[in-house]
Amino acid sequence: MTRRATRGRSFDDGRGAALPVETLDNFLGRTMALANRWHEVGDAPMRRVICAPTTPTFSLDPGELSEIAQAARARGLRLHSHLSENGDYAAMTLAQTGQRPVPWVAERGWLGEDVFFAHLVDCTHDEVTMLAQSGTAMAHCPQANARLGSGVAPAAALHGLSGTVSLAVDGAAANEAADMVQALYAAFCHQRTASGAQAVAAETVLHWATTGGARALGMPGLGRIAPGMAADLCLWDLSQPRFMGQIDAAIGPIVSGGAGALRHSFVAGRPLVVDGRLPDLDLGQLGRDAARVTARMAA
């Protein structure tokens, strides 16, 4: 995912440096160069390049949104960004443009089945309807939204309108664990906390993390266990005490939370995790590299 910006913003309280920026020509040129090298087509590709300005309202000049969408679609790339992360985001967009975020990006070609937005916390019913009717997907990030006090995204409402919901995490660079099992548990609990026990079932949250994710990424060959689909499988160890006595083990990691113990995993039939280990990765060296890079960034 090529996350880029042609316009940055600084923070008055000195929380961090302004986002690095580049010209639009450079933005598009480098994105297309990456696509020419790495982008794969088909129903179950191993690599995809996605055109992803950090956020439409802060990272680009308004006139550039349409040009980026046209260039990405001409190359067959999907579009992604952060939108309506919280109430302040929506209020600022309304104050600056006279429109709320979803209709504003809609006028610039940023809705459709090839578009997915992270967060979408502050959305009106009309905006959720626009997302559902256009096929625009939500990348639901419940842990990040909760930690930042942003609110609870209307994921269940979008799903109820037959919209596309996928499940996502913020990365370790944002002080998140990047733990999809915790994201399953958080999504299940937060949606029911916000809207009642009937808001979402555990099976629905699992659908978001699998079929919904494949749909958001435009990969119809993934997301289900069925003949002809990619052999992407995870086998979980549910022998810990927290899972003992559960009637339906299939939803154990969703309703019980905790750190799920992954025993085996396969991607396109290739084993990646074997007996709880990553045989092709030196985790000790990875940790040392991460500590060194993090220290350099902090300095």
GROMACS .gro file of C-alpha atoms in nm:
model
  299
    1MET     CA    1   0.000   0.000   0.000
    2THR     CA    2   0.160   0.328  -0.111
    3ARG     CA    3   0.063   0.582   0.154
    4ARG     CA    4   0.165   0.924   0.024
    5ALA     CA    5   0.083   1.296   0.057
    6THR     CA    6   0.122   1.615  -0.146
    7ARG     CA    7   0.023   1.837   0.146
    8GLY     CA    8   0.129   1.810   0.509
    9ARG     CA    9   0.017   1.958   0.840
   10SER     CA   10   0.214   2.055   1.146
   11PHE     CA   11   0.116   2.009   1.509
   12ASP     CA   12   0.101   2.317   1.733
   13ASP     CA   13   0.193   2.121   2.044
   14GLY     CA   14   0.506   1.973   1.891
   15ARG     CA   15   0.375   1.616   1.907
   16GLY     CA   16   0.554   1.522   1.590
   17ALA     CA   17   0.704   1.635   1.265
   18ALA     CA   18   0.487   1.732   0.973
   19LEU     CA   19   0.404   1.457   0.725
   20PRO     CA   20   0.663   1.438   0.442
   21VAL     CA   21   0.520   1.562   0.114
   22GLU     CA   22   0.593   1.535  -0.258
   23THR     CA   23   0.456   1.674  -0.582
   24LEU     CA   24   0.153   1.514  -0.743
   25ASP     CA   25   0.363   1.404  -1.041
   26ASN     CA   26   0.606   1.232  -0.807
   27PHE     CA   27   0.317   1.080  -0.610
   28LEU     CA   28   0.167   0.925  -0.921
   29GLY     CA   29   0.497   0.839  -1.085
   30ARG     CA   30   0.632   0.645  -0.787
   31THR     CA   31   0.299   0.471  -0.732
   32MET     CA   32   0.283   0.355  -1.093
   33ALA     CA   33   0.646   0.243  -1.081
   34LEU     CA   34   0.565   0.028  -0.778
   35ALA     CA   35   0.258  -0.108  -0.955
   36ASN     CA   36   0.458  -0.197  -1.265
   37ARG     CA   37   0.703  -0.391  -1.050
   38TRP     CA   38   0.482  -0.555  -0.789
   39HIS     CA   39   0.111  -0.538  -0.871
   40GLU     CA   40  -0.052  -0.872  -0.947
   41VAL     CA   41  -0.397  -0.928  -1.095
   42GLY     CA   42  -0.636  -1.219  -1.063
   43ASP     CA   43  -0.871  -1.350  -0.797
   44ALA     CA   44  -0.603  -1.450  -0.545
   45PRO     CA   45  -0.289  -1.241  -0.598
   46MET     CA   46   0.002  -1.253  -0.355
   47ARG     CA   47   0.091  -0.885  -0.403
   48ARG     CA   48  -0.121  -0.579  -0.472
   49VAL     CA   49  -0.034  -0.211  -0.490
   50ILE     CA   50  -0.306   0.020  -0.359
   51CYS     CA   51  -0.308   0.396  -0.406
   52ALA     CA   52  -0.347   0.540  -0.056
   53PRO     CA   53  -0.307   0.907   0.031
   54THR     CA   54  -0.306   0.929   0.409
   55THR     CA   55  -0.631   1.125   0.429
   56PRO     CA   56  -0.824   1.312   0.158
   57THR     CA   57  -0.882   1.630   0.358
   58PHE     CA   58  -0.535   1.681   0.505
   59SER     CA   59  -0.294   1.510   0.265
   60LEU     CA   60  -0.402   1.644  -0.075
   61ASP     CA   61  -0.527   1.957  -0.242
   62PRO     CA   62  -0.897   1.905  -0.326
   63GLY     CA   63  -0.840   1.920  -0.701
   64GLU     CA   64  -0.590   1.635  -0.685
   65LEU     CA   65  -0.838   1.377  -0.556
   66SER     CA   66  -1.013   1.329  -0.890
   67GLU     CA   67  -0.685   1.311  -1.080
   68ILE     CA   68  -0.548   1.045  -0.845
   69ALA     CA   69  -0.868   0.841  -0.869
   70GLN     CA   70  -0.862   0.854  -1.248
   71ALA     CA   71  -0.495   0.754  -1.267
   72ALA     CA   72  -0.538   0.468  -1.021
   73ARG     CA   73  -0.842   0.328  -1.199
   74ALA     CA   74  -0.671   0.354  -1.537
   75ARG     CA   75  -0.396   0.131  -1.396
   76GLY     CA   76  -0.642  -0.103  -1.220
   77LEU     CA   77  -0.539   0.000  -0.867
   78ARG     CA   78  -0.773   0.027  -0.573
   79LEU     CA   79  -0.809   0.340  -0.361
   80HIS     CA   80  -0.771   0.365   0.014
   81SER     CA   81  -0.748   0.640   0.274
   82HIS     CA   82  -0.849   0.738   0.629
   83LEU     CA   83  -1.186   0.912   0.651
   84SER     CA   84  -1.410   1.046   0.929
   85GLU     CA   85  -1.178   0.923   1.201
   86ASN     CA   86  -1.364   1.117   1.471
   87GLY     CA   87  -1.608   1.400   1.532
   88ASP     CA   88  -1.342   1.669   1.494
   89TYR     CA   89  -1.247   1.532   1.151
   90ALA     CA   90  -1.606   1.547   1.030
   91ALA     CA   91  -1.665   1.893   1.180
   92MET     CA   92  -1.348   2.033   1.023
   93THR     CA   93  -1.438   1.894   0.682
   94LEU     CA   94  -1.786   2.046   0.709
   95ALA     CA   95  -1.643   2.383   0.814
   96GLN     CA   96  -1.383   2.392   0.538
   97THR     CA   97  -1.584   2.249   0.248
   98GLY     CA   98  -1.950   2.294   0.340
   99GLN     CA   99  -2.000   1.917   0.320
  100ARG     CA  100  -1.953   1.617   0.544
  101PRO     CA  101  -1.668   1.383   0.447
  102VAL     CA  102  -1.853   1.108   0.257
  103PRO     CA  103  -2.048   1.330   0.015
  104TRP     CA  104  -1.739   1.548  -0.027
  105VAL     CA  105  -1.521   1.258  -0.145
  106ALA     CA  106  -1.811   1.120  -0.349
  107GLU     CA  107  -1.810   1.433  -0.567
  108ARG     CA  108  -1.442   1.369  -0.639
  109GLY     CA  109  -1.478   1.008  -0.751
  110TRP     CA  110  -1.378   0.847  -0.422
  111LEU     CA  111  -1.671   0.610  -0.371
  112GLY     CA  112  -1.715   0.272  -0.534
  113GLU     CA  113  -1.641  -0.099  -0.510
  114ASP     CA  114  -1.271  -0.028  -0.563
  115VAL     CA  115  -1.251   0.208  -0.261
  116PHE     CA  116  -1.215   0.129   0.110
  117PHE     CA  117  -1.170   0.370   0.399
  118ALA     CA  118  -1.022   0.310   0.741
  119HIS     CA  119  -1.215   0.417   1.053
  120LEU     CA  120  -1.536   0.592   0.929
  121VAL     CA  121  -1.630   0.650   1.292
  122ASP     CA  122  -1.835   0.969   1.256
  123CYS     CA  123  -2.090   0.894   0.982
  124THR     CA  124  -2.455   0.991   0.958
  125HIS     CA  125  -2.719   0.741   0.848
  126ASP     CA  126  -2.722   0.905   0.504
  127GLU     CA  127  -2.347   0.863   0.476
  128VAL     CA  128  -2.365   0.497   0.576
  129THR     CA  129  -2.632   0.451   0.311
  130MET     CA  130  -2.408   0.614   0.050
  131LEU     CA  131  -2.125   0.379   0.141
  132ALA     CA  132  -2.350   0.073   0.119
  133GLN     CA  133  -2.515   0.169  -0.209
  134SER     CA  134  -2.184   0.252  -0.377
  135GLY     CA  135  -2.009  -0.063  -0.254
  136THR     CA  136  -1.745   0.140  -0.069
  137ALA     CA  137  -1.590  -0.070   0.208
  138MET     CA  138  -1.507   0.009   0.570
  139ALA     CA  139  -1.183  -0.108   0.727
  140HIS     CA  140  -1.308  -0.124   1.086
  141CYS     CA  141  -1.032  -0.053   1.341
  142PRO     CA  142  -1.203  -0.099   1.681
  143GLN     CA  143  -0.891  -0.101   1.898
  144ALA     CA  144  -0.740   0.214   1.754
  145ASN     CA  145  -1.073   0.394   1.766
  146ALA     CA  146  -1.123   0.300   2.131
  147ARG     CA  147  -0.770   0.384   2.241
  148LEU     CA  148  -0.791   0.728   2.079
  149GLY     CA  149  -1.139   0.793   2.219
  150SER     CA  150  -1.274   0.839   1.868
  151GLY     CA  151  -1.595   0.643   1.917
  152VAL     CA  152  -1.747   0.329   1.768
  153ALA     CA  153  -1.776   0.306   1.391
  154PRO     CA  154  -2.119   0.211   1.250
  155ALA     CA  155  -1.989  -0.120   1.121
  156ALA     CA  156  -2.302  -0.313   1.217
  157ALA     CA  157  -2.523  -0.053   1.048
  158LEU     CA  158  -2.322  -0.074   0.727
  159HIS     CA  159  -2.334  -0.454   0.736
  160GLY     CA  160  -2.711  -0.436   0.795
  161LEU     CA  161  -2.748  -0.240   0.471
  162SER     CA  162  -2.554  -0.513   0.285
  163GLY     CA  163  -2.243  -0.296   0.278
  164THR     CA  164  -1.889  -0.427   0.292
  165VAL     CA  165  -1.714  -0.429   0.630
  166SER     CA  166  -1.362  -0.558   0.680
  167LEU     CA  167  -1.161  -0.579   1.000
  168ALA     CA  168  -0.830  -0.401   1.050
  169VAL     CA  169  -0.567  -0.297   1.303
  170ASP     CA  170  -0.336  -0.001   1.337
  171GLY     CA  171   0.027  -0.105   1.332
  172ALA     CA  172   0.295  -0.125   1.595
  173ALA     CA  173   0.416   0.221   1.493
  174ALA     CA  174   0.087   0.353   1.635
  175ASN     CA  175   0.141   0.161   1.960
  176GLU     CA  176  -0.100  -0.110   1.852
  177ALA     CA  177  -0.032  -0.483   1.874
  178ALA     CA  178  -0.149  -0.549   1.517
  179ASP     CA  179  -0.336  -0.845   1.669
  180MET     CA  180  -0.631  -0.954   1.457
  181VAL     CA  181  -0.762  -1.188   1.727
  182GLN     CA  182  -0.787  -0.892   1.965
  183ALA     CA  183  -0.953  -0.695   1.685
  184LEU     CA  184  -1.216  -0.969   1.652
  185TYR     CA  185  -1.291  -0.952   2.023
  186ALA     CA  186  -1.290  -0.570   2.029
  187ALA     CA  187  -1.525  -0.542   1.731
  188PHE     CA  188  -1.765  -0.794   1.884
  189CYS     CA  189  -1.774  -0.616   2.220
  190HIS     CA  190  -1.773  -0.255   2.100
  191GLN     CA  191  -2.058  -0.299   1.852
  192ARG     CA  192  -2.273  -0.465   2.117
  193THR     CA  193  -2.178  -0.205   2.378
  194ALA     CA  194  -2.282   0.075   2.145
  195SER     CA  195  -2.597  -0.076   1.997
  196GLY     CA  196  -2.711  -0.368   2.213
  197ALA     CA  197  -2.663  -0.743   2.215
  198GLN     CA  198  -2.853  -0.786   1.887
  199ALA     CA  199  -2.618  -0.552   1.699
  200VAL     CA  200  -2.377  -0.819   1.582
  201ALA     CA  201  -2.314  -1.191   1.619
  202ALA     CA  202  -1.972  -1.349   1.655
  203GLU     CA  203  -2.016  -1.515   1.317
  204THR     CA  204  -2.073  -1.174   1.157
  205VAL     CA  205  -1.747  -1.040   1.299
  206LEU     CA  206  -1.568  -1.346   1.160
  207HIS     CA  207  -1.728  -1.268   0.824
  208TRP     CA  208  -1.584  -0.915   0.840
  209ALA     CA  209  -1.235  -1.050   0.904
  210THR     CA  210  -1.248  -1.302   0.619
  211THR     CA  211  -1.500  -1.258   0.338
  212GLY     CA  212  -1.537  -0.887   0.408
  213GLY     CA  213  -1.163  -0.833   0.397
  214ALA     CA  214  -1.132  -1.021   0.069
  215ARG     CA  215  -1.414  -0.814  -0.079
  216ALA     CA  216  -1.261  -0.486   0.037
  217LEU     CA  217  -0.931  -0.580  -0.125
  218GLY     CA  218  -1.095  -0.704  -0.445
  219MET     CA  219  -0.975  -1.063  -0.403
  220PRO     CA  220  -1.272  -1.293  -0.467
  221GLY     CA  221  -1.054  -1.603  -0.451
  222LEU     CA  222  -0.992  -1.549  -0.079
  223GLY     CA  223  -1.196  -1.528   0.236
  224ARG     CA  224  -1.384  -1.858   0.241
  225ILE     CA  225  -1.306  -2.224   0.294
  226ALA     CA  226  -1.445  -2.383  -0.021
  227PRO     CA  227  -1.331  -2.585  -0.322
  228GLY     CA  228  -1.142  -2.368  -0.568
  229MET     CA  229  -1.055  -2.098  -0.314
  230ALA     CA  230  -0.701  -2.019  -0.202
  231ALA     CA  231  -0.585  -2.250   0.077
  232ASP     CA  232  -0.546  -1.977   0.339
  233LEU     CA  233  -0.602  -2.147   0.675
  234CYS     CA  234  -0.526  -2.083   1.042
  235LEU     CA  235  -0.540  -2.353   1.308
  236TRP     CA  236  -0.574  -2.221   1.663
  237ASP     CA  237  -0.480  -2.393   1.988
  238LEU     CA  238  -0.789  -2.366   2.210
  239SER     CA  239  -0.654  -2.575   2.496
  240GLN     CA  240  -0.603  -2.277   2.730
  241PRO     CA  241  -0.835  -2.256   3.032
  242ARG     CA  242  -1.019  -1.953   2.890
  243PHE     CA  243  -1.165  -2.174   2.617
  244MET     CA  244  -1.256  -2.474   2.831
  245GLY     CA  245  -1.625  -2.545   2.854
  246GLN     CA  246  -1.726  -2.341   2.553
  247ILE     CA  247  -2.011  -2.490   2.358
  248ASP     CA  248  -1.902  -2.354   2.020
  249ALA     CA  249  -1.524  -2.367   1.981
  250ALA     CA  250  -1.545  -2.204   1.638
  251ILE     CA  251  -1.620  -1.866   1.794
  252GLY     CA  252  -1.389  -1.911   2.093
  253PRO     CA  253  -1.122  -1.659   1.988
  254ILE     CA  254  -1.393  -1.402   1.911
  255VAL     CA  255  -1.591  -1.414   2.235
  256SER     CA  256  -1.310  -1.495   2.479
  257GLY     CA  257  -1.040  -1.253   2.370
  258GLY     CA  258  -0.690  -1.302   2.497
  259ALA     CA  259  -0.383  -1.378   2.295
  260GLY     CA  260  -0.480  -1.656   2.059
  261ALA     CA  261  -0.221  -1.931   2.022
  262LEU     CA  262  -0.172  -1.993   1.653
  263ARG     CA  263  -0.055  -2.351   1.598
  264HIS     CA  264  -0.034  -2.362   1.218
  265SER     CA  265  -0.108  -2.127   0.929
  266PHE     CA  266  -0.106  -2.169   0.554
  267VAL     CA  267  -0.113  -1.910   0.276
  268ALA     CA  268  -0.210  -2.050  -0.064
  269GLY     CA  269  -0.129  -2.390   0.083
  270ARG     CA  270   0.224  -2.293   0.189
  271PRO     CA  271   0.296  -2.342   0.561
  272LEU     CA  272   0.409  -2.021   0.731
  273VAL     CA  273   0.357  -2.101   1.100
  274VAL     CA  274   0.456  -2.454   1.201
  275ASP     CA  275   0.388  -2.572   1.557
  276GLY     CA  276   0.364  -2.213   1.674
  277ARG     CA  277   0.694  -2.109   1.518
  278LEU     CA  278   0.798  -1.908   1.213
  279PRO     CA  279   1.075  -2.127   1.073
  280ASP     CA  280   1.169  -1.874   0.804
  281LEU     CA  281   1.201  -1.576   1.040
  282ASP     CA  282   1.451  -1.498   1.314
  283LEU     CA  283   1.230  -1.319   1.566
  284GLY     CA  284   1.525  -1.230   1.786
  285GLN     CA  285   1.700  -1.049   1.502
  286LEU     CA  286   1.374  -0.886   1.397
  287GLY     CA  287   1.329  -0.752   1.751
  288ARG     CA  288   1.681  -0.611   1.756
  289ASP     CA  289   1.632  -0.446   1.419
  290ALA     CA  290   1.302  -0.294   1.530
  291ALA     CA  291   1.456  -0.156   1.851
  292ARG     CA  292   1.741   0.001   1.656
  293VAL     CA  293   1.513   0.167   1.400
  294THR     CA  294   1.268   0.286   1.669
  295ALA     CA  295   1.551   0.442   1.869
  296ARG     CA  296   1.678   0.622   1.560
  297MET     CA  297   1.330   0.758   1.484
  298ALA     CA  298   1.283   0.874   1.843
  299ALA     CA  299   1.616   1.056   1.831
   0.00000   0.00000   0.00000
